[in-house]
Each structure stands twice: as C-alpha cells, then as structure tokens.
C-alpha cells in the first residue's frame, strides 16, 4: 500500500478535489434525508403515534380524508359491534388559537375519547379529563404554551384549559393538541363569528380508528357500514402536503444517488486513462494486476470514505444549526445508512473503471515512443 | 552469481496479417559481472530480445534461463514476480512515475517488490547519491533533466539487487558528454554488483565500455 500512498500524495490536489465533490454530494444527501425525515415527522408524526392499525373514513372522501371525511355516530356503533375489532372515534381539525398570555399558535386539534386507546395520556400535568380541556404536544410547550394557560380558539371564542403535555406530535406541520370529541365537534362545526353556540352539533367524526387483529373482515364491514377503511400508514398520504413532500425529497435523493457514482466514475475514468503510462511501467516493473487493482480501489476507498465522512459531519453540523428552526431530523442510524449508500454508490462508480487498470500493457514500455 | 542464457528464441509480433517474425532462433548468453552489449541495426530486434530476457514478452519458442529457471515457461503471475524480484529494467524512456520524487521512484519499486519501502528511504538516498544525484533527491520526475532521469532509472533498476540488469539504449537521448559519463557509470555499477547485465545500443561509446558483445 506504500505505493498507493505515494501516488495519493503525488496527486493530492486531484484527490482532494474529488474528495470535496464526494463530500458535497454526501452532505447534500444527508441534508436532504434530514429534511425528508424532518418534514415527514412534521406532517404525520401525530398520525404515526396513533395506536391504531386502520382508519375508517366516509366513502365520499377519496383524498384529504382528514379534512373531508365525516363519519356519523351510528356507523361508529356498527364498527364497535364488529367482532375482532376495537373502534374509537377520531376528530382532526387544524385551527389557530391565542393564550391568555398572548402567545399565538397553530393547533391541530385531535378529538379523542378520554380513556380510549387513542388517549395520549400526559407526560406532564393531567391527562385529558373533560370538556374544554387540552393536552398539548411538547412542541406547543416549546412555542410558549404552558400548563394552566387558557387557549382561546381564534374567531370561535372557544376557551380551552391546558391541562397536560404529551410527546412531540404534529400534523400537516402544525403541532397537535388533544381534546374531547365534544370540544372537537365545537371547533369543527361552529360557524366563525356566530354570536351564540349552535344548539345542537352534528354527532360526526373525521374517522373511526380501528384496531383489528387481521385485515380480513374489514372489507365486509366497510360494505355493510358504508365506510372506506385504509391502513394507518396509507392514511399518511391524506395529511396535507405529505405526498408532494415525499415525491420531491425522494426524487432529489434518487438523483443524488445516480450522480455520485457517475461523478466518481468519471473522475477515476479520466485518472486511469491519464495514468496508463504509469500503470504500464508498474506492470513492467512486476506489479501484478491484482496489486494494481487493489491499490486503485484503496485510493478510491480513501477518497470516497474521507469525502463521505466529512460530508456526514457537514450534514450533522447543518442539522445542529438549523434543527431548532426548521423540521430537520437526522438520527445516527439514518445518517449511517445514507452515508453508507453514498459511499457504496461512489465506490461502484470507481469500480467501473477498474477494467482499464487491469488491461494496462507493459509492452508499451518498449522502444522510444514514450 | 546468476547468468542469463537465451536458447532458440523465436518471436513474431503483431496480430493477424500484420504478424511479422522478429526473432528467429536466437541464442545469446550473458555472464554475471560483465556488461554485455547487444548491437545490431535498427529493427533487428534488440528491444524485443531484451523484453524476452526481461520476462515481459513470452517467446513463441525457446528458453530464457536465468539461473536454473526458464522464464519462458512461467505463467503471467510468475513472470511478473520474476520481474519485480529478480530483474532490473531500464527502459529507453518513460522510466519514471509522474509526480513522484527521485527517492520515491526507488521506494515505489521496493513497494512493488513487497519490500518494506518505508524503511528503505536512507538506502534509496544512498543509491541515488551513488549515481551522482545526491543533490536531486527530492526533485520530482518532471523537474529532472534527461540524463538525471536515466540515472534515477539506473539507480532504481539496481536498487533491489537484481540478478539481471537490462538496459535499452541508455545514451539515445543524452548529449555526448553525458553519454560518456552515463556509460562509465553503468559499466562500473553493473560490474561492481556482479549481476548479469545486457545493454542494447547503437552507441560505440557503450560498446567500447562493454566487456562482451552480441550482434544481432
Ligand atoms: N507490436 C509489433 N507488431 C509488429 N511488429 C513489431 C511490433 N513491435 C515491434 N515490431 C517490429 O519488430 C522489429 C524489431 O523491433 P525492435 O524494437 O526490437 O528493434 P530494435 O532492434 O530495438 O530497433 P531500434 O534499434 O530501432 O530500437 C521491428 O521491425 C518492428 O517493426
Ligand atoms: Mg530498440
């Protein structure tokens, strides 16, 4: 490997340049994947946290179900009577509110039945106990809402007492808060600006959360009860912006994974062609093909690994810098897998040029032609 | 001490219609400790014969005996091994690795031969000093003159104490004064090392300095 090091040192300018390109690609992949996870969390973490296997929506809602779907109470009863299925209603509404200490916040109000399997409990303070109470996600606490505050829903005038704080959860980039279904129905169905609350609110929910042992009987129940049931993970697509964000971020990553091997391959391709006289000389001096392949690969690995490590560091640094302001999440496991994938893709690019290393012809050393 | 014996070497080069016979049934011998000149008109096959002796080219038929081994009978891998462990080769041109210093040229050869190159730096410096390049140790290949490059190549060819030293037209690209000094250096070092040494040349200066001559 001494020879490989000598060559690395002799061509350090080039290898450094190449390392920088790998660094930038790796950092970009890391940053994009941090945003993919971060934005994804910001959009659906409240859904992901629901301990349900499926959600039943009304059949007319084919997209944006959480905003469009309304399921009546008798359908809920029908679901609750199905054997092998546990069912509890769920309300979802995005709104805005102001606390009595003048903190203005966006709020994704999740209506749940206290004590049901959807009840998030409380990590701090009191769990959801009755009407007009609110258990907030940690994110709202970070934004300045505290236990004991009264949060008034803008334009509806509904006052909610903050009783507890639960883990970080948000929906459509809006932090979640949990209320009773009655309170949720008031938020959802009250006309803005109405002087007096409506006498009777519709007994409807956004969806029915299900826990089903097997998906087998769900289709039959759908037919009988007139609902459209989807797996919880498939319901993520109904969150505002989720699909668009996914497609954007995934296609950026996809292209980066294509670019990495091509750029590295092109570099090593040019490098190997330029090095043909040296390779021929080394072969003439008795270096075996295996040896030359090995040391070319070692050089590629040094550049690629050095570049990826530095890129990983850069991506993490960016995460630390912006993580508080924007949704960015790059856990060590994600960082490791993405950086591993970048390194592999880049090494694959380098490997494309190995044939030229192996075919360097020592006979070209003869004569005066060089 | 090892001698080189070539017996019945026949070589054709090129492919298909372009295939031309270059060497026909050539015999030659090269004793250790003697600089042997290989002379003959241009195109007579001197470089080709060196390549055969240097295990770069496998003859169509014939034997290349270095010590007890027939290099012509070895496979690719074994011939590469013979090149890195037993043979020092100074080509007519293009001997040096771009970007590496004079010392590193020698260390690269050591590395190729599987020697602990990192510990041979002092030896490499001594070898370069011996060929009169003590003041050019850290010069990169492209900063050396043609004559200096040939000296580095000679130092490298001899660095690992080869049994066989092969040199192709050492004086072709240097001026007369350099040619004399270089020839004297080659003759002196080759003889001192006691290895078999074969030099292909047109140059009467080299032929005069040689202890034996083979005509093609
Ligand atoms: N790859 C090849 N294909 C066909 N013919 C070749 C090839 N290489 C060399 N030859 C021919 O082989 C003959 C011998 O070449 P070689 O280089 O050994 O001669 P030489 O004696 O070293 O000549 P010079 O004194 O000019 O260096 C030449 O006629 C040359 O044209
Ligand atoms: Mg020649």
PDB file of N, CA and C and ligand atoms in Angstrom, chain A residues 366-368, chain B residues 42-43 45-48 50 92 168-169 200 202, ligand 2:
ATOM      1  N   UNK A 366       8.317  -0.559 -24.337  1.00  0.00           N
ATOM      2  CA  UNK A 366       9.437  -0.793 -25.251  1.00  0.00           C
ATOM      3  C   UNK A 366       9.574   0.340 -26.248  1.00  0.00           C
ATOM      4  N   UNK A 367      10.800   0.510 -26.721  1.00  0.00           N
ATOM      5  CA  UNK A 367      11.022   1.473 -27.776  1.00  0.00           C
ATOM      6  C   UNK A 367      11.118   2.887 -27.246  1.00  0.00           C
ATOM      7  N   UNK A 368      11.235   3.821 -28.170  1.00  0.00           N
ATOM      8  CA  UNK A 368      11.477   5.202 -27.793  1.00  0.00           C
ATOM      9  C   UNK A 368      10.219   6.028 -27.869  1.00  0.00           C
TER      10      UNK A 368
ATOM     11  N   UNK B  42      18.958  -0.956 -36.611  1.00  0.00           N
ATOM     12  CA  UNK B  42      17.633  -0.615 -36.127  1.00  0.00           C
ATOM     13  C   UNK B  42      16.606  -1.602 -36.698  1.00  0.00           C
ATOM     14  N   UNK B  43      15.727  -2.075 -35.884  1.00  0.00           N
ATOM     15  CA  UNK B  43      14.698  -3.015 -36.338  1.00  0.00           C
ATOM     16  C   UNK B  43      15.146  -4.456 -36.307  1.00  0.00           C
ATOM     17  N   UNK B  45      15.676  -6.206 -33.727  1.00  0.00           N
ATOM     18  CA  UNK B  45      15.020  -6.946 -32.643  1.00  0.00           C
ATOM     19  C   UNK B  45      15.729  -6.893 -31.311  1.00  0.00           C
ATOM     20  N   UNK B  46      16.544  -5.859 -31.100  1.00  0.00           N
ATOM     21  CA  UNK B  46      17.263  -5.740 -29.828  1.00  0.00           C
ATOM     22  C   UNK B  46      16.293  -5.523 -28.672  1.00  0.00           C
ATOM     23  N   UNK B  47      15.399  -4.549 -28.823  1.00  0.00           N
ATOM     24  CA  UNK B  47      14.445  -4.264 -27.749  1.00  0.00           C
ATOM     25  C   UNK B  47      13.566  -5.481 -27.487  1.00  0.00           C
ATOM     26  N   UNK B  48      13.209  -6.165 -28.580  1.00  0.00           N
ATOM     27  CA  UNK B  48      12.364  -7.352 -28.436  1.00  0.00           C
ATOM     28  C   UNK B  48      13.088  -8.434 -27.634  1.00  0.00           C
ATOM     29  N   UNK B  50      15.455  -7.947 -25.433  1.00  0.00           N
ATOM     30  CA  UNK B  50      15.505  -7.516 -24.031  1.00  0.00           C
ATOM     31  C   UNK B  50      14.187  -7.847 -23.335  1.00  0.00           C
ATOM     32  N   UNK B  92      14.174   2.551 -22.494  1.00  0.00           N
ATOM     33  CA  UNK B  92      14.751   3.633 -23.295  1.00  0.00           C
ATOM     34  C   UNK B  92      14.175   4.983 -22.861  1.00  0.00           C
ATOM     35  N   UNK B 168      17.995  -0.539 -22.199  1.00  0.00           N
ATOM     36  CA  UNK B 168      17.694  -0.308 -23.618  1.00  0.00           C
ATOM     37  C   UNK B 168      18.130   1.100 -24.017  1.00  0.00           C
ATOM     38  N   UNK B 169      19.107   1.185 -24.918  1.00  0.00           N
ATOM     39  CA  UNK B 169      19.557   2.468 -25.474  1.00  0.00           C
ATOM     40  C   UNK B 169      19.717   3.554 -24.410  1.00  0.00           C
ATOM     41  N   UNK B 200      21.246  -2.959 -24.788  1.00  0.00           N
ATOM     42  CA  UNK B 200      21.032  -2.806 -26.224  1.00  0.00           C
ATOM     43  C   UNK B 200      21.460  -1.410 -26.615  1.00  0.00           C
ATOM     44  N   UNK B 202      23.246   1.376 -29.956  1.00  0.00           N
ATOM     45  CA  UNK B 202      23.880   1.711 -31.236  1.00  0.00           C
ATOM     46  C   UNK B 202      25.183   2.423 -30.993  1.00  0.00           C
TER      47      UNK B 202
HETATM   48 MG1  LIG C   2      15.017  -0.770 -29.656  1.00  0.00          MG
END
